[in-house]
Structures are given as C-alpha cells and as structure tokens.
Short mmCIF file of C-alpha atoms in Angstrom, two decimals:
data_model
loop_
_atom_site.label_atom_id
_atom_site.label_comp_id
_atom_site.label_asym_id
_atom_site.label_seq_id
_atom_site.Cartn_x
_atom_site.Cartn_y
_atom_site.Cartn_z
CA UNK C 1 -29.70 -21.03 -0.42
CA UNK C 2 -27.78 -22.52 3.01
CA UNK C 3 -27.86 -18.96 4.07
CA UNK C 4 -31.93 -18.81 3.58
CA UNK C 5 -32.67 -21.66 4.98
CA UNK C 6 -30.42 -20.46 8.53
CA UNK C 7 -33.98 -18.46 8.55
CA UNK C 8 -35.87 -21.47 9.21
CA UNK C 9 -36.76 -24.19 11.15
CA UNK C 10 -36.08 -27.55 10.12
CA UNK C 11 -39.57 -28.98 9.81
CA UNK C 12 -40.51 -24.91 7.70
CA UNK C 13 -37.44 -25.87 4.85
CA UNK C 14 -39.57 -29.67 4.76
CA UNK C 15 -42.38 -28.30 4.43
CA UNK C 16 -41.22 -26.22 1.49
CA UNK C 17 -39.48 -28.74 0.07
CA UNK C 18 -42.88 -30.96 -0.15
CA UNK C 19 -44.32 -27.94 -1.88
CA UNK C 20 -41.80 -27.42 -4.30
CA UNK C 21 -42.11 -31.24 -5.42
CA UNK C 22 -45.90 -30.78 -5.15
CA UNK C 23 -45.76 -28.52 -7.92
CA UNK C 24 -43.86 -30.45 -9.91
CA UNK C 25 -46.47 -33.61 -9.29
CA UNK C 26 -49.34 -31.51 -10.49
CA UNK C 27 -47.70 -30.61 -13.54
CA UNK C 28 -46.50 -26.77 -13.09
CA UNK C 29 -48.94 -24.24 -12.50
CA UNK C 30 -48.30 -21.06 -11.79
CA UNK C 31 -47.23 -20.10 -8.14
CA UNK C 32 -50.31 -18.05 -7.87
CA UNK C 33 -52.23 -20.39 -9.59
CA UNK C 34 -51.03 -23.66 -6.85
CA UNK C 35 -51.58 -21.11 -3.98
CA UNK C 36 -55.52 -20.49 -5.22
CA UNK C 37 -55.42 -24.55 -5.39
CA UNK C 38 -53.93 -25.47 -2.41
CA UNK C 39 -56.28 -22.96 -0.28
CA UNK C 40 -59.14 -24.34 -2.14
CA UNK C 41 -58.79 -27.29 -0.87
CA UNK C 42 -58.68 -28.83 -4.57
CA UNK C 43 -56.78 -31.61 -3.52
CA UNK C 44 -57.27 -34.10 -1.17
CA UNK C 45 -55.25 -35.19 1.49
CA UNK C 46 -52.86 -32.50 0.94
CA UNK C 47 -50.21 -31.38 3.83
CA UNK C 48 -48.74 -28.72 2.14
CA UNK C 49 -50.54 -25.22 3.13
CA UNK C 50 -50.23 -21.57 1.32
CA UNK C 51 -47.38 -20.70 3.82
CA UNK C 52 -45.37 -23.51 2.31
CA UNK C 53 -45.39 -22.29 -0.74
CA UNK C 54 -44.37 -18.76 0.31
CA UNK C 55 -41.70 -19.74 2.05
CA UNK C 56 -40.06 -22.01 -0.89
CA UNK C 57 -39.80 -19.04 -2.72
CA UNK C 58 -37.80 -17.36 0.06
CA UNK C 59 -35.22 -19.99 0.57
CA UNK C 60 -34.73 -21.59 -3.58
CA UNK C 61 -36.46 -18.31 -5.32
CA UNK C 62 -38.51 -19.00 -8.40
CA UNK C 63 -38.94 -22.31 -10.34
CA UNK C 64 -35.95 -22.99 -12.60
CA UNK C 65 -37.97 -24.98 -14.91
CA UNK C 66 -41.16 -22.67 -14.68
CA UNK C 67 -38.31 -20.03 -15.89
CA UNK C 68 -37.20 -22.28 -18.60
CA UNK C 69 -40.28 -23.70 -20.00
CA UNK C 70 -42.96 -20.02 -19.37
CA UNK C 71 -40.34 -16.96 -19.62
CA UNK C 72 -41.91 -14.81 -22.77
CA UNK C 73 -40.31 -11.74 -23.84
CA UNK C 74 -41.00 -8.49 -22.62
CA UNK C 75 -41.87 -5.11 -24.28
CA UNK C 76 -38.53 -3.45 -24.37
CA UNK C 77 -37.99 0.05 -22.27
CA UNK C 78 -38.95 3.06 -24.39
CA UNK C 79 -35.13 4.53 -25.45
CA UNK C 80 -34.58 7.99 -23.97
CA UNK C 81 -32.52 10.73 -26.17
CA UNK C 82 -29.87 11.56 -23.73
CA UNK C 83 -27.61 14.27 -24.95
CA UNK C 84 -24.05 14.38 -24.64
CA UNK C 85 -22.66 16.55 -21.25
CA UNK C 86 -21.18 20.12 -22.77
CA UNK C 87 -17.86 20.74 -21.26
CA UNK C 88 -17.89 23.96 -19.31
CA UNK C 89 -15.81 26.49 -21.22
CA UNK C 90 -13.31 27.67 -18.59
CA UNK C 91 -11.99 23.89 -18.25
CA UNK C 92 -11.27 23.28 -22.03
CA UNK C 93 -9.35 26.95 -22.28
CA UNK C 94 -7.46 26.44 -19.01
CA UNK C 95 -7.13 22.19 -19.27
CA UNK C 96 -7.04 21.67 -23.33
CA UNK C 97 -3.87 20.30 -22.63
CA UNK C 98 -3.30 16.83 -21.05
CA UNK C 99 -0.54 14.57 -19.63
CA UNK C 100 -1.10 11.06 -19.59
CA UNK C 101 0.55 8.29 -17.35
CA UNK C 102 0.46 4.91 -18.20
CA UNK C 103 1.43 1.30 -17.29
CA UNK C 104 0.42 -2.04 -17.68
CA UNK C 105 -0.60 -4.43 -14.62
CA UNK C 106 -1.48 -8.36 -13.93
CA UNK C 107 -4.85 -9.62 -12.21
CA UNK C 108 -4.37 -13.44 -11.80
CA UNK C 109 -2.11 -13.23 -14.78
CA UNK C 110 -4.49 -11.28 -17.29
CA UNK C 111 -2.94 -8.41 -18.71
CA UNK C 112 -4.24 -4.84 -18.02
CA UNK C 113 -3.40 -1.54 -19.64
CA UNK C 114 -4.32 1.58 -17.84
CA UNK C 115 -4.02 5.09 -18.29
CA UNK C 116 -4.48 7.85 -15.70
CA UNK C 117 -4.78 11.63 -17.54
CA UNK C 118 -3.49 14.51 -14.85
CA UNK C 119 -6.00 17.01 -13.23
CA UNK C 120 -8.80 15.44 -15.37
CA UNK C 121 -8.08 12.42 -13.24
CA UNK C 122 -9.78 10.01 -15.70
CA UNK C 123 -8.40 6.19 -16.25
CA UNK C 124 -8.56 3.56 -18.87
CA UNK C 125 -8.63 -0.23 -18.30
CA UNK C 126 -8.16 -2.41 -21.66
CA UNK C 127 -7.69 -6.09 -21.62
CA UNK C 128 -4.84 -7.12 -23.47
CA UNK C 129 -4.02 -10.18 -25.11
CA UNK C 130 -0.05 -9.26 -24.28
CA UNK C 131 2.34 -6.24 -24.33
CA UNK C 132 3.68 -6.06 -27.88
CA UNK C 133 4.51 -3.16 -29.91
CA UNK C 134 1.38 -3.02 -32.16
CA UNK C 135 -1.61 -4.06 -29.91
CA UNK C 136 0.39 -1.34 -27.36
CA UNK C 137 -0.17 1.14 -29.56
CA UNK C 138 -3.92 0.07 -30.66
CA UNK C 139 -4.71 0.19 -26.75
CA UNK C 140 -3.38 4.33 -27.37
CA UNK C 141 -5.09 5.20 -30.03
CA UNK C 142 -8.25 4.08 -28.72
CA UNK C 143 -7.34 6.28 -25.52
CA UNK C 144 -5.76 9.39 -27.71
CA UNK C 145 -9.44 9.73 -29.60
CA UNK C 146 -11.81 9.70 -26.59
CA UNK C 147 -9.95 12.78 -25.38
CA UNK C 148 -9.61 14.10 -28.78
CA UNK C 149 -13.28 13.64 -29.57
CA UNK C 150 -13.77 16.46 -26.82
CA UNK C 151 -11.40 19.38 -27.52
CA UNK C 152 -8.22 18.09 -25.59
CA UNK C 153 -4.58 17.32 -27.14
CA UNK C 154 -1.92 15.09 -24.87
CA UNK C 155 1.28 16.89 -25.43
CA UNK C 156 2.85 14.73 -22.59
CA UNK C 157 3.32 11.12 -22.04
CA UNK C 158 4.46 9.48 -19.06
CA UNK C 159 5.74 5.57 -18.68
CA UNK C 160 8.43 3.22 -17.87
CA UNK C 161 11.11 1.55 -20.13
CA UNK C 162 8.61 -0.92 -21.64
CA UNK C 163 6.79 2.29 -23.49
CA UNK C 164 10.31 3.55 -25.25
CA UNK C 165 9.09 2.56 -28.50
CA UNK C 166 6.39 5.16 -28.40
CA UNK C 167 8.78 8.19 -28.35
CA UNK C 168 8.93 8.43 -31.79
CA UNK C 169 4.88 7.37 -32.85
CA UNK C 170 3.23 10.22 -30.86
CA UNK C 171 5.63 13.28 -31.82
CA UNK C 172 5.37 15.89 -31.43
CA UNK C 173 4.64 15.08 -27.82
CA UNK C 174 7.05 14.87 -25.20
CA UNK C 175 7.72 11.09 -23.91
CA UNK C 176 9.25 10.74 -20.16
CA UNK C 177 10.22 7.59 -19.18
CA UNK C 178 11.17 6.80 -15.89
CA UNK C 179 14.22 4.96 -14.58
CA UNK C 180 14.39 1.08 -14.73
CA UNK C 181 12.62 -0.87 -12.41
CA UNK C 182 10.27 2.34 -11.46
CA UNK C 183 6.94 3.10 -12.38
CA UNK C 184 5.39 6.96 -12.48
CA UNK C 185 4.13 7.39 -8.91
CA UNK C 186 0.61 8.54 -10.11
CA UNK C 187 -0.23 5.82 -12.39
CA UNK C 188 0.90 3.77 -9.57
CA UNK C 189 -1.23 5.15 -7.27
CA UNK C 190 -4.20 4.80 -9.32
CA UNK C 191 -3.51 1.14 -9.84
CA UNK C 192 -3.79 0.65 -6.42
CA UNK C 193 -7.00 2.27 -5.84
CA UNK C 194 -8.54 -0.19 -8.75
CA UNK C 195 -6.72 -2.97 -6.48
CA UNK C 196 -8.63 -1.55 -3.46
CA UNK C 197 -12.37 -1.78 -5.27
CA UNK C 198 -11.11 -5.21 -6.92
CA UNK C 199 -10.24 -6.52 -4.13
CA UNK C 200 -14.24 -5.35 -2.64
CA UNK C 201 -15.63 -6.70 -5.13
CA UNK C 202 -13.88 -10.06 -5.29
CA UNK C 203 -14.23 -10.81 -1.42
CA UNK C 204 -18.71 -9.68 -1.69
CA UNK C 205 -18.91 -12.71 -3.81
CA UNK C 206 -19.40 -16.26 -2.30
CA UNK C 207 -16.30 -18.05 -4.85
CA UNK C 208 -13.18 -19.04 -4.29
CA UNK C 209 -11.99 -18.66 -7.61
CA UNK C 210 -12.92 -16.54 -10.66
CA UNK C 211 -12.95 -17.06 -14.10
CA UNK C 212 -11.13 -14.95 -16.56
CA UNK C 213 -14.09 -13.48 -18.34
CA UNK C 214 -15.82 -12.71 -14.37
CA UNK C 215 -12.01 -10.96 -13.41
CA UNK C 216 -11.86 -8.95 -16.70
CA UNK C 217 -15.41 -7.29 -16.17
CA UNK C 218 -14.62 -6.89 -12.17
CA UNK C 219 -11.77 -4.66 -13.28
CA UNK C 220 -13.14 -2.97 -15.64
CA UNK C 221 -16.18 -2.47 -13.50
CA UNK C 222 -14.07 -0.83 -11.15
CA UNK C 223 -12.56 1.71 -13.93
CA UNK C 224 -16.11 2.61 -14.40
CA UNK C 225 -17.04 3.71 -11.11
CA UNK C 226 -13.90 5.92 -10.17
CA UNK C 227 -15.15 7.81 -13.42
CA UNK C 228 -18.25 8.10 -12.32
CA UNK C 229 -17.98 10.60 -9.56
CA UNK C 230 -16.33 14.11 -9.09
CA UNK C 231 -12.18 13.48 -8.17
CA UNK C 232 -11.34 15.23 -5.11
CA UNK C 233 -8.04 15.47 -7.66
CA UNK C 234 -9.80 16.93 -10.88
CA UNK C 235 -10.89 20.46 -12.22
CA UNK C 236 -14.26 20.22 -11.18
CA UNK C 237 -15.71 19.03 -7.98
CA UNK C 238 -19.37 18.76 -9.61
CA UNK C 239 -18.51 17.00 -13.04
CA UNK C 240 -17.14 13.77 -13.17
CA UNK C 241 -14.02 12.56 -15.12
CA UNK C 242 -16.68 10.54 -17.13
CA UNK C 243 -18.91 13.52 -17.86
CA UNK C 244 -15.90 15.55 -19.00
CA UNK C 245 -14.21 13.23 -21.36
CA UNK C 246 -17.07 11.20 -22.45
CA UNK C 247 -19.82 13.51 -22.22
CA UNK C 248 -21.82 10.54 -20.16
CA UNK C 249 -24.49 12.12 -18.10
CA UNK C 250 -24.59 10.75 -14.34
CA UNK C 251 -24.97 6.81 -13.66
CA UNK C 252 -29.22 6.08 -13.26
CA UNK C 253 -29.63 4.00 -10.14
CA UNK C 254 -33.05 2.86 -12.12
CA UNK C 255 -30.76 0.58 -13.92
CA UNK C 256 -28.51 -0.92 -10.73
CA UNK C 257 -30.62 -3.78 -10.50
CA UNK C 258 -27.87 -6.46 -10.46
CA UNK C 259 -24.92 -7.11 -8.13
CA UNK C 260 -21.42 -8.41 -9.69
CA UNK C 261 -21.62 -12.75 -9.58
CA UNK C 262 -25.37 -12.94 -8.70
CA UNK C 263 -27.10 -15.33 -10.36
CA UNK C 264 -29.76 -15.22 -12.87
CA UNK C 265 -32.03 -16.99 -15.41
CA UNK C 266 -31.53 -15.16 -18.40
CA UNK C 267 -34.02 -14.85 -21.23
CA UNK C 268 -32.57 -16.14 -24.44
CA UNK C 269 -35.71 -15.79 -26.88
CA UNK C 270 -38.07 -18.75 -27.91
CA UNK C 271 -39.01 -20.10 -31.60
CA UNK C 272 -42.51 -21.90 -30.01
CA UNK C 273 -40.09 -24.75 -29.62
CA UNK C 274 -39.40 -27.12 -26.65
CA UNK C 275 -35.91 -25.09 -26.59
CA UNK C 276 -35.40 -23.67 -22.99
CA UNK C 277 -36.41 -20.08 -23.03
CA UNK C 278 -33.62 -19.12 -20.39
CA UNK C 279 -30.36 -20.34 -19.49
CA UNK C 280 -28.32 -20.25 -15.94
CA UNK C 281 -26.28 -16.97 -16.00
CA UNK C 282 -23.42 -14.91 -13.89
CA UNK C 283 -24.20 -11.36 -14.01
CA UNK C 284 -20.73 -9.25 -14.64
CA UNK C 285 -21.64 -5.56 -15.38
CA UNK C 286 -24.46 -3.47 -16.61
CA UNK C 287 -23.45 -2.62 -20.26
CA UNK C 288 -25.63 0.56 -20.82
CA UNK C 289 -27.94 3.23 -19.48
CA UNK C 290 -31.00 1.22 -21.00
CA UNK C 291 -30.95 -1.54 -18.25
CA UNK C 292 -28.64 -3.83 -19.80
CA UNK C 293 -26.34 -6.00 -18.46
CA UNK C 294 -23.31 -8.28 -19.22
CA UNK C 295 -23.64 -12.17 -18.28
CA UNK C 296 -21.62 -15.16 -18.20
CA UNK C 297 -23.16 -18.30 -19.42
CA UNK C 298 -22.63 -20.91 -16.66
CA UNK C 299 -23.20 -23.74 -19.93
CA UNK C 300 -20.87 -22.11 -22.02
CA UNK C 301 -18.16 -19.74 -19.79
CA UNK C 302 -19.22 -17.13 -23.09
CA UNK C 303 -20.18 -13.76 -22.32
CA UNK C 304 -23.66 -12.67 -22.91
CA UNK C 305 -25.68 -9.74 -23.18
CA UNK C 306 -29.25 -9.37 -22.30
CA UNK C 307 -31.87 -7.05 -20.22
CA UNK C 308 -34.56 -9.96 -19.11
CA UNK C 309 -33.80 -11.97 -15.98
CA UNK C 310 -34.81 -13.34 -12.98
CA UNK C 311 -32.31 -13.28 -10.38
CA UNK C 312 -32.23 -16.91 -8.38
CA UNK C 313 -30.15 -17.20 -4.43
CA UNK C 314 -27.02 -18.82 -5.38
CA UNK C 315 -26.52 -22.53 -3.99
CA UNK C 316 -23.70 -24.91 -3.82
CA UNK C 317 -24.22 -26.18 -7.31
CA UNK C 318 -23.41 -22.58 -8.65
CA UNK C 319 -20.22 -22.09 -6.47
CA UNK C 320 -19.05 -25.44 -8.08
CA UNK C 321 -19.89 -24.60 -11.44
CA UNK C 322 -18.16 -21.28 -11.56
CA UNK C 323 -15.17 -22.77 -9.09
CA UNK C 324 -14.53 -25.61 -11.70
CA UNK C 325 -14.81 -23.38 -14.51
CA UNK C 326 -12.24 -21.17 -13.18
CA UNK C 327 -9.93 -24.28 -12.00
CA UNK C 328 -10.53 -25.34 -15.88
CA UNK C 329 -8.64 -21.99 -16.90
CA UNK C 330 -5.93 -22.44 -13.82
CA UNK C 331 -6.61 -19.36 -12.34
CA UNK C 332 -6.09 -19.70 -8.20
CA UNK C 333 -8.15 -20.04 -5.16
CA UNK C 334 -7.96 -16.30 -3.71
CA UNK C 335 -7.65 -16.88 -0.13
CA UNK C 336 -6.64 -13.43 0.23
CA UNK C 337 -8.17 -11.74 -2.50
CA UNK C 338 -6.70 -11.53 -6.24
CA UNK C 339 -3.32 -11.06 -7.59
CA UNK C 340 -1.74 -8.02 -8.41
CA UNK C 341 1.26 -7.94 -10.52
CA UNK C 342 3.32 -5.50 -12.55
CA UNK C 343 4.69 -8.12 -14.38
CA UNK C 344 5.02 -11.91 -14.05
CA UNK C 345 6.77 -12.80 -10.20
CA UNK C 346 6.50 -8.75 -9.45
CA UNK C 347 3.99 -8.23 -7.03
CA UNK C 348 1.82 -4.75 -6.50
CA UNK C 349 2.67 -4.22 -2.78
CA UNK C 350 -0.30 -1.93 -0.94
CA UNK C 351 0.99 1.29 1.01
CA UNK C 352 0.84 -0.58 4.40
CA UNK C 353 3.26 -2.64 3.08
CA UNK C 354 5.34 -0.32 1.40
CA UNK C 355 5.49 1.42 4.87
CA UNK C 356 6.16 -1.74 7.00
CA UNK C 357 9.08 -2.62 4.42
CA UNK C 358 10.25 0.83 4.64
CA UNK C 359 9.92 0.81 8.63
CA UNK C 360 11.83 -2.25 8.88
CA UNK C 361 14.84 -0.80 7.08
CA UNK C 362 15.10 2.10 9.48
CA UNK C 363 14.61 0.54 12.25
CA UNK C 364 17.46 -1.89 10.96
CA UNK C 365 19.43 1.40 9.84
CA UNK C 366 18.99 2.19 13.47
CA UNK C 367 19.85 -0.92 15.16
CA UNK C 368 23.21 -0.54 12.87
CA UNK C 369 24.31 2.69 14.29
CA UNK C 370 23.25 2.11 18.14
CA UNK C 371 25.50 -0.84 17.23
CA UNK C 372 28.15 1.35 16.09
CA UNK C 373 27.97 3.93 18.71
CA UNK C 374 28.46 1.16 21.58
CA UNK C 375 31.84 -0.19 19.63
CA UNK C 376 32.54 3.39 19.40
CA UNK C 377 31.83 4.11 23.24
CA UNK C 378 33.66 0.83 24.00
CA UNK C 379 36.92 1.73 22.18
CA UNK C 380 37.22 5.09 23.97
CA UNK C 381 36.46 3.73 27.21
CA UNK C 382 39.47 0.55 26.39
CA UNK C 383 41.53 3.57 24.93
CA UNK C 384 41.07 5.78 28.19
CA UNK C 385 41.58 2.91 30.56
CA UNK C 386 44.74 2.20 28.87
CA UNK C 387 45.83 6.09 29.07
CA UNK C 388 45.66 5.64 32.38
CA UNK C 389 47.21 3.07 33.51
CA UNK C 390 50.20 4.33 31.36
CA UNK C 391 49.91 7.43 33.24
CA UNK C 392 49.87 5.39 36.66
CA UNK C 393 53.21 3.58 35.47
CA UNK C 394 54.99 6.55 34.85
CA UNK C 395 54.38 8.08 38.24
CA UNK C 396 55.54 5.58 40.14
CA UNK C 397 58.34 5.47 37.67
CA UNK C 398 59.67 9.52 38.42
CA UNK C 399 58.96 8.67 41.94
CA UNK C 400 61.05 5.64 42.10
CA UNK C 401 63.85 7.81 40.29
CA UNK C 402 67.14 8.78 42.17
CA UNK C 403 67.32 12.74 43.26
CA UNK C 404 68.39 14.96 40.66
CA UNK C 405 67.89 12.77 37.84
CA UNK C 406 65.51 13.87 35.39
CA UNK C 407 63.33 10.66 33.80
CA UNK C 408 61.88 10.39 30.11
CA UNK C 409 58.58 11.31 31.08
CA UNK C 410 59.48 14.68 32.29
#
C-alpha cells in the first residue's frame, strides 16, 4: 500500500481516502454501484468524484469488508482428463536403472530430506519432523515407489554416515557411504541450487521473517520448479524430470495466478449466516493443475486450501502479522536471506565461498614458502659470506708463513 500511494499526490491518496469512508457512510454498495451514484449526483454536497473512487482501488485494492460480507461461491472449473506422460521407450531400456543420492539439510532449523536420482536428475524435498531411523526410512519408501510406479529399480544408494542403517533395509542394492564429515558432491550440489531459488524467493517478499509453514512450502516450491523443466544434466533435453518420473504433463501458466506471500481474501463458504464469507490469507503454492492453491491463514498460522480469492496490496498491518507470527515460532529476521544448514551449527557455504576459503589457503600456502625460500636464500648467502672470509684468513695466513714451510691449508 506505501508503495501505491508513492504514485500519488498527497491531496489524490485524501481524496481516496474520503471515498473509501464514503462508502462505508452510505452503507456498502457496490463499487460500480457508488460510482453510478456519485456521477449522478445522488448526493448532495458531495466532494468525492468518480476518479476518487478509481483511484482507492489502486492504492488499498478491493473492500475488505465488501469481501467479507458479499463473496458468493463460484461455479467450479470444468475438470480436464489429463493423461499420464508415456515414457519414451529408449530411456526406460537404456536408464531402468537408477542411483540415488541423498542427504538431509536445515532451513531456519526445519529439517529437509532430499534426494537427487543420477542422469534422470529429479529431486525430492520432504519435511521431516527429525532424522530417526523409522521416519528416515518412511521419507524412502515414499521416494523408492514414485520411481517404481514407472518402470525404474535403484540398485545404488548414495549418502553419508548418518544413512548406515539403511545398508541392510534396501538389499539387494549397493549402499556407498561417504567418509565422515563429507557429503556426496552431487546431492550437494543440488542442495545448493534449491538454496539459490530459496534464497529468490525469500528476498521477492516484503518480510523480515517467515513462518515455518511459509519456509516449508518456499522449499518445496522450489523442488517443484527444477522438475519442471528439461535438465541440461538428464536423458532428455525435451522431457522434464517431472514428466519422466511422474508422468505430469507440462506446468499450465493458466493456473500461475498467485505469487509466493501475496496476500489474499480467501473464500471460506457461507451458511446465509452473518459468518464472514472470507478470511485474510498468505498464498504459499499452487497445489494442483485445477487452479488451486495453498494458503496460510493469517487468524490461525494453519494451512489452507482453496481456489476463490481476491488478491489485496499488502500493507504494514500484514508485514506485522506474519513478522510476529514468525517471531512467535523463534524463527530469525533474515537480513541476508535464510539459513542453510547441514546440521545444527554446520553451515551450507555457497561456491564463492568455498572458493574464497580455498583461495585464502593458497595464497597462505604461498606466503609460507616465499617465506621459506628467503630463510633459505638468507642462510646460503650467511653460509657463503662466512666461506669467504675463512678463505680470506687463510691467505693471508700462507702468505704470512716463513719460506719453505708448508701451512695446514695447503
């Protein structure tokens, strides 16, 4: 809303505001309804004109309480059959068999496990409740049948130490665990290109701190779209690791109607009560190909589902809201974006960084041996000095000597 009203001049957002309370005063008609009454000239003395109204819903968007008391449901989109993508022959003979890397990762301290298969090049985000034995293996199984489902078998399975215990549950394939305190360099890799469209994501959005529920969809949001496309890594470069292993036909930008933390009314249904008919709303993710999407009650902090909205310009009381509701859970202010982890303390360094650490230690492996080579330099130099002077000594000593005696040195 402070961003609309930069649009305007201050006596434009007054006269909007007079509008706006107009409309309340007369007892909520419709906007096109006050518009046909204000150029009328159905009331008297009136200062507010047509252009008034127009621009209040530019800078505060629709009426919240028109939304709450009038919002009626809507006939529902007509459900298209959409069939299942065939896999292409030549990939299931030549790519039936999969290895899969996995490892678990931290976002703000919310647990992650993710999967990366090879040459398919499709991931798996899960939200886990924690990293024990059972729910480990839960998180697998879900993973094992979507490739399963399609023709493929995982003979290989790639992890550190903290995935030993799964050795002996998915014989007869082959475990490889890396060595402590590693992680498998392409699961790693991939967990730093979900940081990458996290981190977008996170710094597009107007709040300074998230709550868990808005973090958890964010990420898995993310997962979503690096399926969605053809890997420049994968067997095909026309089908996409989510048409392959899920058989999902191509995302419909018909249904991208809602960006990740906008803010909406959301249309909870109506009994002919005095109920509200909507209720304020962060939008998370679309859920479906039907035009549904995900929401986060701003009453509540409950995830919701729903397909009827109206989408409102987020204003200072909605940053609070979410910002207290996240402060509520003790998740951080993200000055620089959100936190990475591969455990608890054990931060998920970019490349950059990696490099620049890496840099530093040559360039201090360097330092070391110029250091060296000067000591070395200077000891030969001390040692050659002192050869000669010795050398000096003993000439003068043979010719200091009497005639026909013969000295030491010769």
């Amino acid at each position: 809303v402070q961003a609309n009203k930069t649009y305007f001049h201050k006596r434009e957002i007054e006269g909007a505001d007079s509008a706006r309370i107009l409309q309340q005063l007369i007892n909520w008609p419709s906007t096109q309804k006050f518009k046909q009454i204000v150029a009328g000239n159905q009331l008297r003395n009136c200062n507010v004109t047509v252009d008034d109204i127009n621009r209040a819903d530019a800078i505060y968007g629709p009426q919240i309480p028109m939304l709450k008391g009038k919002t009626v449901r809507k006939r529902p989109e007509h459900t298209q059959h959409r069939a299942r993508v065939p896999i292409p022959p030549p990939i299931l003979e030549e790519h039936r068999e999969v290895r899969l890397f996995m490892d678990y990762f931290f976002v703000n301290g919310r647990v992650f496990y993710h999967t990366l298969s090879d040459l398919i090049d499709f991931r798996t985000a899960q939200d886990c409740k924690g990293r024990g034995k059972t729910e480990c293996r839960n998180h697998l199984d879900d993973v094992v049948n979507k490739y399963e489902s399609r023709g493929f078998k995982i003979t290989e399975y790639h992890g550190d130490n903290e995935f030993s215990h799964l050795e002996n549950y998915v014989l007869p394939a082959a475990t490889h665990i890396c060595a402590a305190g590693e992680h498998v360099p392409e699961i790693e890799r991939s967990v730093r290109t979900t940081k990458e469209r996290v981190r977008c994501t996170v710094h597009s959005m107007p709040y300074k701190r998230l709550p868990n529920l808005m973090m958890k969809h964010i990420v898995l949001d993310a997962t979503y779209w690096l399926n969605a496309f053809a890997s420049a890594n994968g067997v095909s470069n026309t089908m996409s690791p989510l048409n392959i292993v899920l058989g999902n036909p191509s995302p419909d930008c018909k249904h991208l109607k809602l960006r990740a933390g906008a803010y909406v009314q959301l249309y909870v249904g109506t009994k002919n009560t005095t109920k509200s008919r909507t209720i304020g709303a962060i939008a998370l993710r679309k859920s479906n190909e039907s035009g549904g999407y995900y929401f986060m009650s701003l009453k509540t902090g409950k995830e919701l589902h729903g397909s009827e909205w109206t989408e409102l310009p987020i204003d200072e009381n909605i940053i609070t809201r979410v910002e207290g509701m996240a402060e509520a859970e003790g998740q951080p202010v993200m000055a620089s974006g959100p936190i990475f982890e591969w455990s608890p303390g054990v931060p998920i360094l970019d490349d950059d960084e990696d490099d620049e650490n890496e840099n530093n230690d040559v360039n201090e492996d360097i330092d070391e041996i110029e250091d060296d080579d000067v000591d070395s330099e200077a000891d030969d130099a001390s040692e050659d000095g002192s050869a000669i002077e010795l050398q000096e000594e003993e000439e003068d000593e043979d010719d200091n000597a009497p005639d026909g005696l013969v000295t030491q040195s010769e």
